[in-house]
C-alpha cells in the first residue's frame, strides 16, 4: 500500500498535534520564557500552596499539629468523657485534676483564612473529606497512610476526641521516613499557639554515662539529640525507635528524633523516668573494679555505657555471645533454650555457624533460613538481638539428656563465644564405652551356618538387662539409658546384627538371650567400597611396589636397641617386616600364637627409629612420627611390658580413656613418643582425634589381634581405614576365623587395592571356594557339573594363595619351634546322668515340635529358633543353667571335670578351665572349692585382669577358670600344662587361641588338652561344624609351603600380573 504525499496543512497539523500530546512532559530546559520552577501547570514544585487542578479553586492545605496532652481520669458521671486535655490549658471549675502524666499527640489540621484550624476534621473522617474540603490528593494520601500506620499495630485511643492519636503508639519506625516526606509534600509540622515550634532531629542517643567523682564513679543516664544534651525529665518514648522532648511548662516547643538503635526495655524505662537506672547510681571507689568486671557486661547488653569526659576507662566492647540456658528437670528431662547476648553498640551478631561450627549441635536443632522473631523483646534486649537466628529450644528426654550432659555440654563449654548457664541439679550420668562382650552359642544344620544363637551382653563389666536392650533394638533406638544413669551406644556392629534379627522376631521376652545374623543369608554388612570396583589407594600402592629392588628381601641387622637375641625365624620375620616397611606395602604377620610376633614388631619400630630405610629426601630434622599400636584392651598392657623388656630405648605411651572422658589428648600422647598403644574401643570412640593427632600421619599402624577389624561394616574398621599412615601391619594368628571375607577385610586395610571391592571378592572367591559342591558327584546319575565346580574351586583357591603370598607371613610352632613340648589333645565323651538325659530329651522333643514348620520361614521366626537352640546348648552343659529348679539334677560333666582335676592337682600340675558361660564357671568354682581346690577366675567383668593373672602365676591356686571371650588372647600362662574346654565352640581358631595361652614359647612341659563333650546332644553337632570350618582355614592358610616366608621378584611380578 502507498500513502498520499503530505501537504503543508498536514505538516502544520502534525506539528501542533505532537506538542499538544507531549505538553504534560514539557520541561523548563531550553525554554527562554521559563523561570525553571514550573511543573507544567505553572505552580512551583516546592510549594503546594494555592495549587489548582485543571482550573479549579486552590487546594486546601493540610498540616500535622503536635500537642502535649495531660492524661486525666475519666469522670464517674460521664463514662465517655475525655481522657486527656491540652497541657497548660486552664482548669475550669469542676474539671478533674490532672495526673501529671503527659503524652504527645498529633492530629490533622486544615488551613483557613484565619490560620490553621481543626474544624470537624478527625483521623476517622479524614479519608472522606478529599473532595468536600478540596484537599491536595498527595497530602490527603499521606495523612491516610499515617493513620493506617497507627492503626496497623492495633493502637486504640480511648479519647472520644478522634481527631488526635498519641505519637508513642506508632510502633513502626517507618514513621520517620514519612515525616521526612512532609517537606516535599508541603505539609507543615506545627505546634499549638502562635510562637510554637516543632523540630525533627536527625538522631537521638541514650547512654549510661560513667564519670569519676571524689568518692568513686557516678552512673547517670544521658540523652543527646544531634550531639546536644537534652533534659531526660521531659523525654518520652516514641515506640521503641524515637524520643520526644516537650516541657509541660512550655509545651509549645516540641523536639522529636529517631534513636540510633531500637530501644531496649531498660532504655524505655529510663526514658519514662522509671526503673533502677533512671536515677544516678553512685559506685564507691573500692567497688569500681567489680563494677567493670561483673556488672558492666550485663549493663552493656541493655544500654550503651560510655564516659563522655573519659574519666572512667571502660573496657573494649566484647563480641556477641550465644547463651545456652540449661534446665535439668526430673525423670531425665533437660530443657535447652538459646539467646544472643551482646553489648549495645558492640557490633553485629555473627553468623550462627561461626559461633557453633558445623556439626557441633544436631542439625535438627538449627533454625530455618528465614528464622527470626517478629515479637518485640520483653526482657530488656534490643529487637535485633532477638531477631538473630539461634538454635531451636528443645526438650531432651532419657538417653538424649544423658548424652547431652556427658558429651555435648562439655564441648559447648569450651567454645569461646558460647556461655552456658544451668539451673537444677545435673544427674550423674556415666557412659559405658567398652567393647560389648557377647557370649554366643551356635549349632550346625543342613544349611551351613544359618544358626546363630542368643547373646548376653556385658559392657565395661556391667551386664545389660535383657528386656530394655532388646526393646530398644526392636524400636530402632541408637542408645540405651539404664535406671542407674549409665548409658551406652547401640551403634556397635554386634548390636546392629541383633537389631536385624529382632526386627523379624515375634516375641522379645521369650528367652534372655539375643540372636545374631548369619553371615550367609543376607549381605547386611556391605562396606563402603561395595560401590566401587577398585579401592582409591590402589594406584598409589602399585606405584610403591614398582620401587622394590632385588630378588629377595635382604637380611637386615637387628638394632642394638633391641635387648634380645632373636631366634632365626624371628630375625627372618623382622627382615620381612623391614622389607614391607621399606616399600610401604603393609601386610599380615600371621605367625602361630606364642612365637613372638610382638618382639618382631618392636624390632621393626626400633629399626625405623634408628633411621634405617628412611625414604629418599626425608627431612632428618623432622620430629619422629610415632607408630600407633591398636590392640584389645586386655593385650595393650603387654605391649608396654614387652617394650620395656626388649626395647627400653623406645618411648611408649598408652591411651587409657577417651578425650571426652578426661583421657590425655592423643596429640599429646603422640608428641615425643615412638609408640602409642590404644585399644580398638578407644580408637572407635575417638576416631577423629586419632586421625588428626599426628601432623603428616602416623609412621605406621600395627593392628594386634587384627581379627577385631574383620568386619568391613564395623565402625572400628572404618576408623582404622580413615587413619593417615604410611604403613599398616596386621598381627594375628587367625586371619581367617569364619570366612574369606575376614581376610579381605584385613587386607583392605594393610594392602588396599590388592583385591577388588568386597562385593566382587565375594563373587570371585568366597562363593566359589566356600560353598559346598552340589549335585551327584559319583555313581549313577553323576554329571559333569560337580567336577567343573570343584575344578573352578581349586583354580580360585590357588589364585587366592598366590595373590596373598607376598603380604602374609605365617609360621607354625611345629615348623619353627620343634623343640616346643608336645601338645596332646583328647576328646572325652560324657554320658548324661539318667535324670539329666530324661530332662534333655524332653526339652529336645518339645523344641523340635515348636520349631516344626518354622524353619522353612526362618527369616520370620529366627529369634524363636535361636532361643530354642540356646536352651539346648545350656541344657546339654548343665541343667541348672536353664532353671534353678534343676539345681539338684546331677551334672555328669561337672563330676567328670572334678575327677580329672582332683588327679591333676594331686600330681602337682596346674590347669586352665575354659567355658563360654560365666554362670557355668560360677558353678564349677563352687564345686571345686567344696572339694578343697583353690581357684582363680577371669571373666569379662574382672576389673584388675593383671592382678588375677599374677595371682595364678604366683601359685596361689592350681586351677584357673577363664571365660573364653575374656581370656582367649593376650595372656601367657605357661605355668599351666593342662587345659580343659568344657563346652565346644564352633570356631576352631578361638579354641586354639585358648590352648595357646600355655602351649607357647617358654613352655617346658607337655600340654594336655581335654575337650568334654556331652554325647548325643547338640554338642556333637557343634564339634562337626568346627571340624568343617577348620578345613576352610587349613585350605587357605596351612597348605604346606603355600605362603612364602619371604618375598622375591616373582612374587612381585605375580602381584602385578
Coordinates of N, CA and C in Angstrom, one line a residue, residues 64-67 176 179-180 188-192 195-204 225-226 243-246 251-258:
X64 N 0.3 18.9 60.0 CA 0.3 17.9 61.1 C 0.6 18.7 62.4
X65 N -0.4 18.7 63.3 CA -0.2 19.5 64.5 C 0.2 18.6 65.7
X66 N 1.2 19.0 66.5 CA 1.7 18.3 67.6 C 1.2 19.1 68.9
X67 N 0.7 18.3 69.8 CA 0.1 18.9 71.0 C 0.4 18.0 72.2
X176 N 9.4 7.8 60.8 CA 10.4 8.8 60.5 C 10.6 9.1 59.0
X179 N 7.7 11.3 58.1 CA 7.9 12.7 58.5 C 8.9 13.4 57.6
X180 N 9.8 12.7 57.0 CA 10.8 13.3 56.1 C 10.1 13.7 54.8
X188 N 3.3 21.3 56.7 CA 4.0 21.9 57.8 C 3.8 21.0 59.0
X189 N 4.8 21.0 59.9 CA 4.7 20.4 61.2 C 4.6 21.6 62.2
X190 N 3.4 21.7 62.9 CA 3.1 22.9 63.7 C 2.8 22.4 65.1
X191 N 3.0 23.4 66.0 CA 2.6 23.2 67.4 C 1.3 23.9 67.7
X192 N 1.1 24.2 68.9 CA -0.1 24.9 69.3 C 0.3 26.3 69.8
X195 N 3.6 31.1 68.8 CA 5.0 31.0 68.9 C 5.5 29.6 69.1
X196 N 4.8 28.6 68.6 CA 5.2 27.2 68.8 C 6.2 26.8 67.7
X197 N 6.9 25.7 68.0 CA 7.9 25.2 67.0 C 7.9 23.7 67.2
X198 N 8.1 23.0 66.0 CA 8.3 21.6 66.0 C 9.6 21.3 65.3
X199 N 10.5 20.6 65.9 CA 11.8 20.3 65.4 C 12.0 18.8 65.3
X200 N 12.4 18.3 64.1 CA 12.7 16.9 64.0 C 14.2 16.7 63.9
X201 N 14.8 16.2 64.9 CA 16.3 15.9 65.0 C 16.7 14.8 64.1
X202 N 18.0 14.7 63.8 CA 18.5 13.6 63.0 C 18.7 12.3 63.7
X203 N 19.1 12.4 65.0 CA 19.5 11.2 65.7 C 19.5 11.5 67.2
X204 N 18.9 10.6 68.0 CA 19.0 10.6 69.4 C 19.7 9.4 69.9
X225 N 20.5 14.7 71.5 CA 19.9 14.7 70.2 C 20.8 15.6 69.3
X226 N 21.3 15.0 68.3 CA 22.2 15.6 67.4 C 23.4 16.1 68.1
X243 N 12.4 9.4 70.4 CA 12.0 10.1 71.6 C 11.5 11.5 71.3
X244 N 10.7 12.0 72.2 CA 10.2 13.4 72.1 C 10.6 14.1 73.4
X245 N 10.9 15.4 73.2 CA 11.2 16.3 74.3 C 10.3 17.5 74.3
X246 N 9.4 17.5 75.4 CA 8.5 18.6 75.5 C 8.3 19.0 77.0
X251 N 4.9 23.9 76.6 CA 4.5 22.8 75.7 C 4.5 23.2 74.2
X252 N 4.8 24.5 73.9 CA 4.8 24.9 72.5 C 6.1 24.5 71.8
X253 N 7.2 24.2 72.5 CA 8.4 23.8 71.9 C 8.5 22.3 71.9
X254 N 8.4 21.7 70.7 CA 8.4 20.2 70.5 C 9.7 19.8 69.8
X255 N 10.4 18.8 70.4 CA 11.6 18.3 69.7 C 11.5 16.8 69.7
X256 N 11.6 16.2 68.5 CA 11.5 14.8 68.3 C 12.7 14.3 67.5
X257 N 13.0 13.0 67.7 CA 14.2 12.5 66.9 C 14.1 11.0 67.0
X258 N 14.6 10.3 65.9 CA 14.7 8.8 66.0 C 16.0 8.4 66.7

